[in-house]
Amino acid sequence: GAGVSQSPSNKVTEKGKDVELRCDPISGHTALYWYRQSLGQGLEFLIYFQGNSAPDKSGLPSDRFSAERTGGSVSTLTIQRTQQEDSAVYLCASSYELADHTGELFFGEGSRLTVL
Amino acid sequence: AQTVTQSQPEMSVQEAETVTLSCTYDTSESDYYLFWYKQPPSRQMILVIRQEAYKQQNATENRFSVNFQKAAKSFSLKISDSQLGDAAMYFCAYRSARNAGNMLTFGGGTRLMVKP
């Protein structure tokens, strides 16, 4: 597609349920990022995928969070046994990584998760 | 680890006037990129302007310009002739140039309000 697409746009769930958030990056972009933005806060890095390399999971806040990227394209962020503190907007971004690339990330509109 | 600080949670400007948003960062690296992103209510982050640390000349994009002070580790954004559409959250971000895989580190954001 023309831009980064995320779904669902909004998700309300009950505490303890699992949720899946989807990101479809810009075609041809090899790098994909997940960020979390809590209410009124900046962006917190969660995980990064680059091509076929092992993902950088250093930002995942707990083992309840996981992500995969199938076929080097679509990514799914899964949160198990959701807690109220997981409520946030989850932003996905992609970029076309080159050795001399200046690092612009293209963002989707995010998925707003509300855990009741 | 790099940190990015935006000391102004909120700023206000009169339409057609000029406003400057502050950003400081902490790094031990000499080669990196700095960015200003805009986040309107739609939540999608949009790149406003980019600066390569090795360039002494300040970046300019139409009404947007930066004052990059490498020694002081300061990277402020000036918006001239402010328009109602400029109202948004603005995030300063840092990215290392050491390798192509590094993610962006964001500041906490500044909410800009534009008064008609």
XYZ file of C-alpha atoms in Angstrom:
232
model
C 0.000 0.000 0.000
C 0.884 3.657 -0.060
C 1.612 3.888 3.634
C 2.006 1.870 6.808
C -1.296 0.264 7.694
C -2.248 -0.791 11.224
C -5.242 -2.659 12.549
C -7.348 -2.477 14.544
C -7.481 1.275 14.927
C -9.011 0.896 18.363
C -9.265 -2.131 20.613
C -11.002 -2.418 23.969
C -10.351 -5.580 25.915
C -10.793 -6.970 29.387
C -7.906 -7.482 31.745
C -6.386 -10.911 31.292
C -7.324 -11.324 27.632
C -4.812 -11.671 24.819
C -4.691 -9.157 21.975
C -3.044 -9.084 18.560
C -2.122 -5.896 16.743
C -1.229 -5.971 13.063
C 1.136 -3.856 10.991
C 1.483 -3.887 7.215
C 4.601 -1.873 6.284
C 5.315 0.039 3.106
C 6.118 -2.351 0.278
C 9.858 -2.814 -0.116
C 10.743 -1.560 3.346
C 13.067 -4.021 5.043
C 12.964 -2.598 8.557
C 9.940 -2.571 10.851
C 9.609 -1.061 14.305
C 7.038 -1.191 17.088
C 6.739 1.682 19.543
C 4.393 2.255 22.467
C 3.004 5.666 23.348
C 1.288 5.971 26.698
C -1.154 8.831 27.252
C 0.624 12.165 26.949
C 4.026 10.524 26.762
C 6.777 10.081 24.209
C 7.433 6.971 22.203
C 8.924 3.924 23.863
C 10.794 1.493 21.607
C 9.547 -2.095 21.789
C 11.034 -4.223 19.019
C 12.801 -3.933 15.663
C 12.933 -6.278 12.665
C 15.494 -5.958 9.864
C 15.273 -8.344 6.931
C 16.002 -11.918 7.946
C 18.098 -10.968 10.958
C 17.093 -11.847 14.491
C 14.835 -9.093 15.865
C 16.024 -6.609 18.466
C 13.660 -7.315 21.353
C 15.453 -5.156 23.878
C 12.499 -2.826 24.400
C 9.823 -5.391 25.195
C 8.632 -4.614 28.750
C 7.801 -8.175 29.799
C 7.509 -11.729 28.493
C 3.802 -11.106 27.931
C 4.822 -9.129 24.854
C 5.961 -10.823 21.661
C 6.079 -9.994 17.979
C 6.688 -11.774 14.748
C 7.144 -10.757 11.178
C 6.082 -13.240 8.550
C 7.749 -13.331 5.152
C 9.609 -10.114 5.866
C 6.421 -8.094 5.538
C 3.399 -8.070 7.873
C 4.085 -8.012 11.604
C 1.893 -8.971 14.541
C 2.430 -7.691 18.080
C 0.848 -9.979 20.657
C 0.156 -9.030 24.262
C -0.849 -11.919 26.502
C -2.851 -11.614 29.717
C -3.296 -7.873 29.229
C -2.997 -5.518 32.193
C -4.402 -2.036 32.612
C -0.923 -0.534 32.312
C -0.746 -1.950 28.779
C -3.301 0.667 27.710
C -1.546 2.847 25.148
C -1.252 3.608 21.464
C 0.947 1.093 19.683
C 2.690 2.628 16.694
C 4.330 0.724 13.885
C 6.927 2.221 11.552
C 8.927 0.989 8.598
C 11.974 2.161 6.703
C 14.151 1.144 3.793
C 17.487 0.388 5.375
C 20.609 1.229 3.451
C 24.118 1.637 4.753
C 23.977 5.362 4.206
C 20.274 5.856 4.854
C 19.472 8.834 6.985
C 16.975 6.992 9.066
C 13.555 8.382 8.243
C 10.831 6.190 9.660
C 7.347 6.105 8.151
C 4.639 5.620 10.741
C 1.172 4.169 10.732
C -1.735 5.753 12.594
C -1.374 3.392 15.492
C -3.638 1.014 17.371
C -5.179 2.408 20.540
C -5.476 -0.333 23.145
C -7.692 0.120 26.177
C -7.622 -2.535 28.873
C -10.570 -2.375 31.236
C 22.592 5.168 26.082
C 21.308 8.203 24.299
C 18.631 10.393 25.846
C 16.524 13.143 24.327
C 14.924 15.856 26.445
C 12.185 18.278 25.526
C 11.778 20.678 28.417
C 8.591 22.358 27.205
C 5.509 20.146 27.677
C 3.307 22.803 26.071
C 3.826 25.874 23.934
C 1.423 28.411 22.532
C 1.813 30.753 19.587
C -0.356 33.294 17.858
C -1.219 32.557 14.257
C 1.369 34.092 11.875
C 3.923 34.472 14.673
C 7.150 32.514 15.203
C 7.731 29.860 17.849
C 10.790 27.866 18.870
C 10.631 24.382 20.389
C 13.623 23.211 22.413
C 15.393 19.874 22.363
C 18.601 18.691 23.988
C 20.209 15.281 23.755
C 22.976 13.347 25.359
C 25.356 11.168 23.376
C 29.020 10.201 23.252
C 28.883 9.632 19.504
C 30.051 12.105 16.878
C 28.006 10.876 13.940
C 24.241 10.763 14.187
C 20.976 12.105 12.827
C 18.401 14.320 14.476
C 14.753 14.620 13.550
C 11.633 16.565 14.377
C 8.377 14.662 13.956
C 4.882 16.104 14.109
C 1.967 14.091 15.503
C -1.462 15.572 14.760
C -4.661 14.190 16.366
C -4.755 11.502 13.682
C -1.806 9.960 15.606
C 0.331 9.435 12.484
C 3.855 10.716 13.017
C 5.052 12.883 10.146
C 8.667 13.867 9.545
C 9.082 17.638 9.663
C 12.818 18.095 9.285
C 16.075 16.151 9.501
C 19.647 17.148 10.344
C 22.851 15.170 9.804
C 25.319 15.835 12.606
C 28.283 16.133 10.232
C 26.635 19.070 8.460
C 27.280 22.483 9.961
C 24.532 24.163 7.981
C 21.160 24.209 9.695
C 18.413 22.340 7.872
C 15.454 24.286 6.489
C 12.134 23.105 5.084
C 9.877 25.961 4.051
C 8.571 27.545 7.300
C 10.498 25.080 9.469
C 14.146 25.493 10.378
C 16.461 24.174 13.044
C 19.198 25.642 15.183
C 21.681 22.799 15.561
C 24.372 23.420 18.172
C 26.504 20.273 18.184
C 28.811 21.274 21.013
C 25.883 22.190 23.208
C 23.922 19.125 22.044
C 20.959 21.300 21.270
C 18.522 20.960 18.373
C 15.676 23.487 18.432
C 12.876 23.797 15.886
C 11.680 27.185 14.677
C 8.285 27.492 13.055
C 7.769 30.749 11.205
C 4.415 32.232 10.160
C 2.583 29.691 12.334
C -0.610 28.259 10.919
C -3.595 26.625 12.605
C -2.579 23.341 10.973
C 0.714 23.415 12.842
C -1.093 22.596 16.085
C 0.121 19.144 17.117
C 2.554 17.253 19.312
C 6.148 17.684 18.214
C 8.779 15.091 18.995
C 12.523 15.448 18.741
C 14.367 12.219 17.926
C 17.928 10.934 17.743
C 19.422 8.126 15.701
C 22.971 6.838 15.734
C 24.729 6.613 12.377
C 27.042 3.813 13.532
C 24.978 1.195 11.813
C 21.782 1.149 9.825
C 19.840 -0.832 12.373
C 19.499 1.604 15.219
C 16.072 2.754 16.217
C 15.036 6.331 16.961
C 15.138 7.600 20.522
C 12.379 10.125 21.142
C 11.937 12.984 23.543
C 8.791 13.345 25.611
C 7.147 15.734 23.167
C 5.900 19.326 23.146
C 2.260 20.116 22.543
C 1.973 23.195 20.320
C -1.213 25.206 20.372
C -1.868 27.852 17.724
C -4.235 30.677 18.601
C -6.260 32.295 15.825
